[in-house]
Amino acid sequence: MIEIDPSMILVRYNVKMEKQMTPEDAAEELYPKDELIYPIAKAIFEGEEDDVVEGLEKAISSGKDPISLIDDALMVGMGVVTRLYDEGIIFLPNVMMSADAMLEGIDHVKQKAGKAPTVKGKVVCHVAEGDVHDIGKNIVAALLRAAGYDVVDLGRDVPVDEVIATVEKENPMMLTGTALMTTTMYAFKEVNDKLMEKGYRIPFACGGGAVNQDFVSQYELGVYGEEAADAAKIADFIKANGDNVVKLREKFHRH
């Protein structure tokens, strides 16, 4: 007869899971220790817009410069979010909530300071001509804004010539395009060719459900973004290392 240890019966199935680190625990280890910055960073992670504003108000009342809080508090909190997303601890809905909370915080400090913060650069975003699915583009635009970029959002189903005209007018550091339908992604090649004809060599970051790395690699300016969060990383890489498409592909093409 097999003897059963009674204590084993009392061990709940999720004890092992309970011992693993939760997203909140992981974030706690990354928050800054400054008592004024900590609650702002935590509110960004939790996506609590009201708590972000409350934390900013306390920091400003204590003598912190409003605009400096963008880099010293808001970006720090978003950095925690980005790191945990990269590690697979949190997921895109969490990132979007945090991005919205950060944008609310940026708007608040702009109002308090009476001036706009210095932006990292300008990016034009659009959904391919003929494609009305803009959720991916909206995420890309939100994350770019949260990372400190000025975004010119052209919306969905954007004619190729409108994309080109906007690039000529705005002179962005990068162009992004998303496509969910395989019948629309070929507009990206047309955008690429017209940009090349006019002498533009800006990186064209493309992604979306219909797009893959092999397709984007077929045209000269194309850089593939596997996930929406890659857009801000690509922009940061351009700002730090220049807009060489070959180097960008070496960094971000994964397959």
Coordinates of C-alpha atoms in Angstrom, one line a residue, residues 64-243:
K64 CA 10.9 70.7 -8.5
D65 CA 11.0 72.3 -12.0
P66 CA 7.9 71.2 -13.9
I67 CA 9.7 70.5 -17.2
S68 CA 12.5 68.6 -15.5
L69 CA 10.0 66.2 -14.1
I70 CA 9.4 64.8 -17.6
D71 CA 12.8 63.3 -17.7
D72 CA 13.3 62.9 -14.0
A73 CA 10.0 61.3 -13.2
L74 CA 7.6 60.6 -16.1
M75 CA 10.3 59.1 -18.3
V76 CA 11.7 57.1 -15.4
G77 CA 8.3 55.6 -14.8
M78 CA 7.8 54.8 -18.4
G79 CA 11.3 53.2 -18.4
V80 CA 10.1 50.7 -15.8
V81 CA 7.1 49.9 -18.0
T82 CA 9.2 49.4 -21.1
R83 CA 11.7 47.2 -19.3
L84 CA 9.0 44.9 -17.9
Y85 CA 7.3 44.8 -21.3
D86 CA 10.5 43.8 -23.0
E87 CA 11.0 41.0 -20.4
G88 CA 7.4 39.7 -21.0
I89 CA 6.3 40.5 -17.5
I90 CA 3.6 42.9 -18.6
F91 CA 1.7 43.2 -21.8
L92 CA 0.6 45.8 -24.4
P93 CA -2.6 46.9 -22.7
N94 CA -0.6 47.7 -19.6
V95 CA 1.9 49.7 -21.7
M96 CA -1.0 51.7 -23.4
M97 CA -2.5 52.6 -20.0
S98 CA 0.9 53.8 -18.8
A99 CA 1.5 55.8 -22.0
D100 CA -1.8 57.5 -21.5
A101 CA -1.0 58.4 -17.9
M102 CA 2.4 59.7 -19.0
L103 CA 0.9 61.9 -21.7
E104 CA -1.5 63.3 -19.1
G105 CA 1.5 64.1 -16.9
I106 CA 3.3 65.8 -19.8
D107 CA 0.3 68.0 -20.5
H108 CA 0.0 68.9 -16.8
V109 CA 3.6 70.0 -16.5
K110 CA 3.4 71.9 -19.8
Q111 CA 0.5 73.9 -18.3
K112 CA 2.3 74.5 -15.0
A113 CA 5.5 75.6 -16.8
G114 CA 3.7 77.6 -19.5
K115 CA 6.0 76.1 -22.1
A116 CA 6.5 73.0 -24.1
P117 CA 9.3 70.5 -23.3
T118 CA 12.1 70.0 -25.9
V119 CA 11.1 67.1 -28.2
K120 CA 13.5 64.5 -29.3
G121 CA 12.4 64.7 -33.0
K122 CA 9.5 64.5 -35.3
V123 CA 7.9 61.3 -36.7
V124 CA 5.2 60.9 -39.3
C125 CA 2.8 58.0 -38.8
H126 CA 0.2 56.6 -41.1
V127 CA -1.9 53.5 -42.1
A128 CA -1.4 52.3 -45.6
E129 CA -3.7 53.5 -48.4
G130 CA -6.8 51.4 -48.6
D131 CA -6.4 50.1 -45.0
V132 CA -8.9 51.3 -42.3
H133 CA -7.4 49.3 -39.4
D134 CA -5.7 51.9 -37.2
I135 CA -5.3 50.3 -33.8
G136 CA -1.7 49.4 -34.4
K137 CA -0.9 52.9 -35.7
N138 CA -2.6 54.4 -32.7
I139 CA -0.4 52.4 -30.3
V140 CA 2.7 53.4 -32.3
A141 CA 1.8 57.0 -32.1
A142 CA 1.0 56.9 -28.4
L143 CA 4.3 55.2 -27.5
L144 CA 6.3 57.6 -29.6
R145 CA 4.7 60.6 -27.9
A146 CA 5.3 59.0 -24.5
A147 CA 8.9 58.6 -25.4
G148 CA 9.2 62.3 -26.2
Y149 CA 8.7 62.5 -29.9
D150 CA 6.5 65.0 -31.8
V151 CA 4.1 62.8 -33.9
V152 CA 2.3 63.9 -37.0
D153 CA -0.5 61.4 -37.2
L154 CA -2.0 61.2 -40.7
G155 CA -4.6 58.6 -39.6
R156 CA -5.8 55.6 -41.7
D157 CA -6.2 54.9 -45.4
V158 CA -3.7 57.6 -46.3
P159 CA -3.0 58.2 -50.0
V160 CA 0.6 57.7 -51.0
D161 CA 0.9 61.2 -52.3
E162 CA -0.3 62.6 -49.0
V163 CA 2.4 60.7 -47.2
I164 CA 5.0 62.1 -49.5
A165 CA 3.7 65.7 -49.3
T166 CA 3.7 65.4 -45.5
V167 CA 7.3 64.2 -45.4
E168 CA 8.3 67.2 -47.6
K169 CA 6.5 69.6 -45.4
E170 CA 7.4 68.2 -41.9
N171 CA 11.0 66.9 -42.7
P172 CA 10.7 64.1 -40.0
M173 CA 13.5 62.0 -38.7
M174 CA 11.5 58.8 -39.4
L175 CA 8.3 57.7 -41.2
T176 CA 6.1 54.8 -39.9
G177 CA 3.5 52.8 -41.7
T178 CA 1.2 50.0 -40.6
A179 CA -0.9 47.6 -42.6
L180 CA -3.3 44.8 -41.5
M181 CA -4.4 43.8 -45.0
T182 CA -2.1 42.1 -47.4
T183 CA -3.8 43.9 -50.3
T184 CA -2.7 47.3 -48.9
M185 CA 0.9 46.7 -47.7
Y186 CA 2.2 47.2 -51.3
A187 CA 1.5 50.9 -50.9
F188 CA 4.7 50.9 -48.7
K189 CA 6.8 50.1 -51.7
E190 CA 5.3 52.9 -53.6
V191 CA 5.9 55.3 -50.7
N192 CA 9.5 54.1 -50.6
D193 CA 10.1 54.6 -54.3
K194 CA 8.6 58.1 -54.4
L195 CA 10.7 59.1 -51.4
M196 CA 13.8 57.8 -53.2
E197 CA 12.9 59.7 -56.4
K198 CA 12.7 62.9 -54.4
G199 CA 16.0 62.3 -52.7
Y200 CA 14.8 61.4 -49.2
R201 CA 16.7 58.7 -47.3
I202 CA 14.8 58.7 -44.0
P203 CA 14.1 55.3 -42.4
F204 CA 10.6 54.0 -43.1
A205 CA 9.6 51.8 -40.2
C206 CA 6.8 49.4 -41.2
G207 CA 4.8 46.8 -39.3
G208 CA 1.3 45.4 -38.7
G209 CA -0.4 42.0 -39.2
A210 CA 0.1 41.9 -42.9
V211 CA 3.8 42.8 -42.9
N212 CA 6.8 40.7 -42.4
Q213 CA 10.5 41.3 -42.3
D214 CA 11.2 39.7 -45.7
F215 CA 8.7 42.1 -47.4
V216 CA 10.1 45.2 -45.7
S217 CA 13.6 44.3 -46.6
Q218 CA 12.8 44.4 -50.3
Y219 CA 12.8 48.2 -50.4
E220 CA 15.7 50.5 -49.7
L221 CA 14.3 52.6 -46.8
G222 CA 12.4 49.8 -45.0
V223 CA 13.0 48.9 -41.4
Y224 CA 10.8 46.2 -39.9
G225 CA 9.2 46.7 -36.5
E226 CA 7.9 43.4 -35.2
E227 CA 6.0 45.1 -32.4
A228 CA 4.4 48.5 -31.9
A229 CA 6.9 49.2 -29.1
D230 CA 9.8 48.9 -31.6
A231 CA 8.9 52.3 -33.1
A232 CA 10.1 54.3 -30.2
K233 CA 13.2 52.1 -29.9
I234 CA 14.0 52.7 -33.6
A235 CA 13.5 56.4 -33.2
D236 CA 15.9 56.4 -30.1
F237 CA 18.4 54.4 -32.1
I238 CA 18.3 57.0 -35.0
K239 CA 18.7 59.8 -32.5
A240 CA 21.7 58.2 -30.9
N241 CA 23.4 56.6 -33.9
G242 CA 22.1 58.2 -37.1
D243 CA 19.6 57.1 -39.8

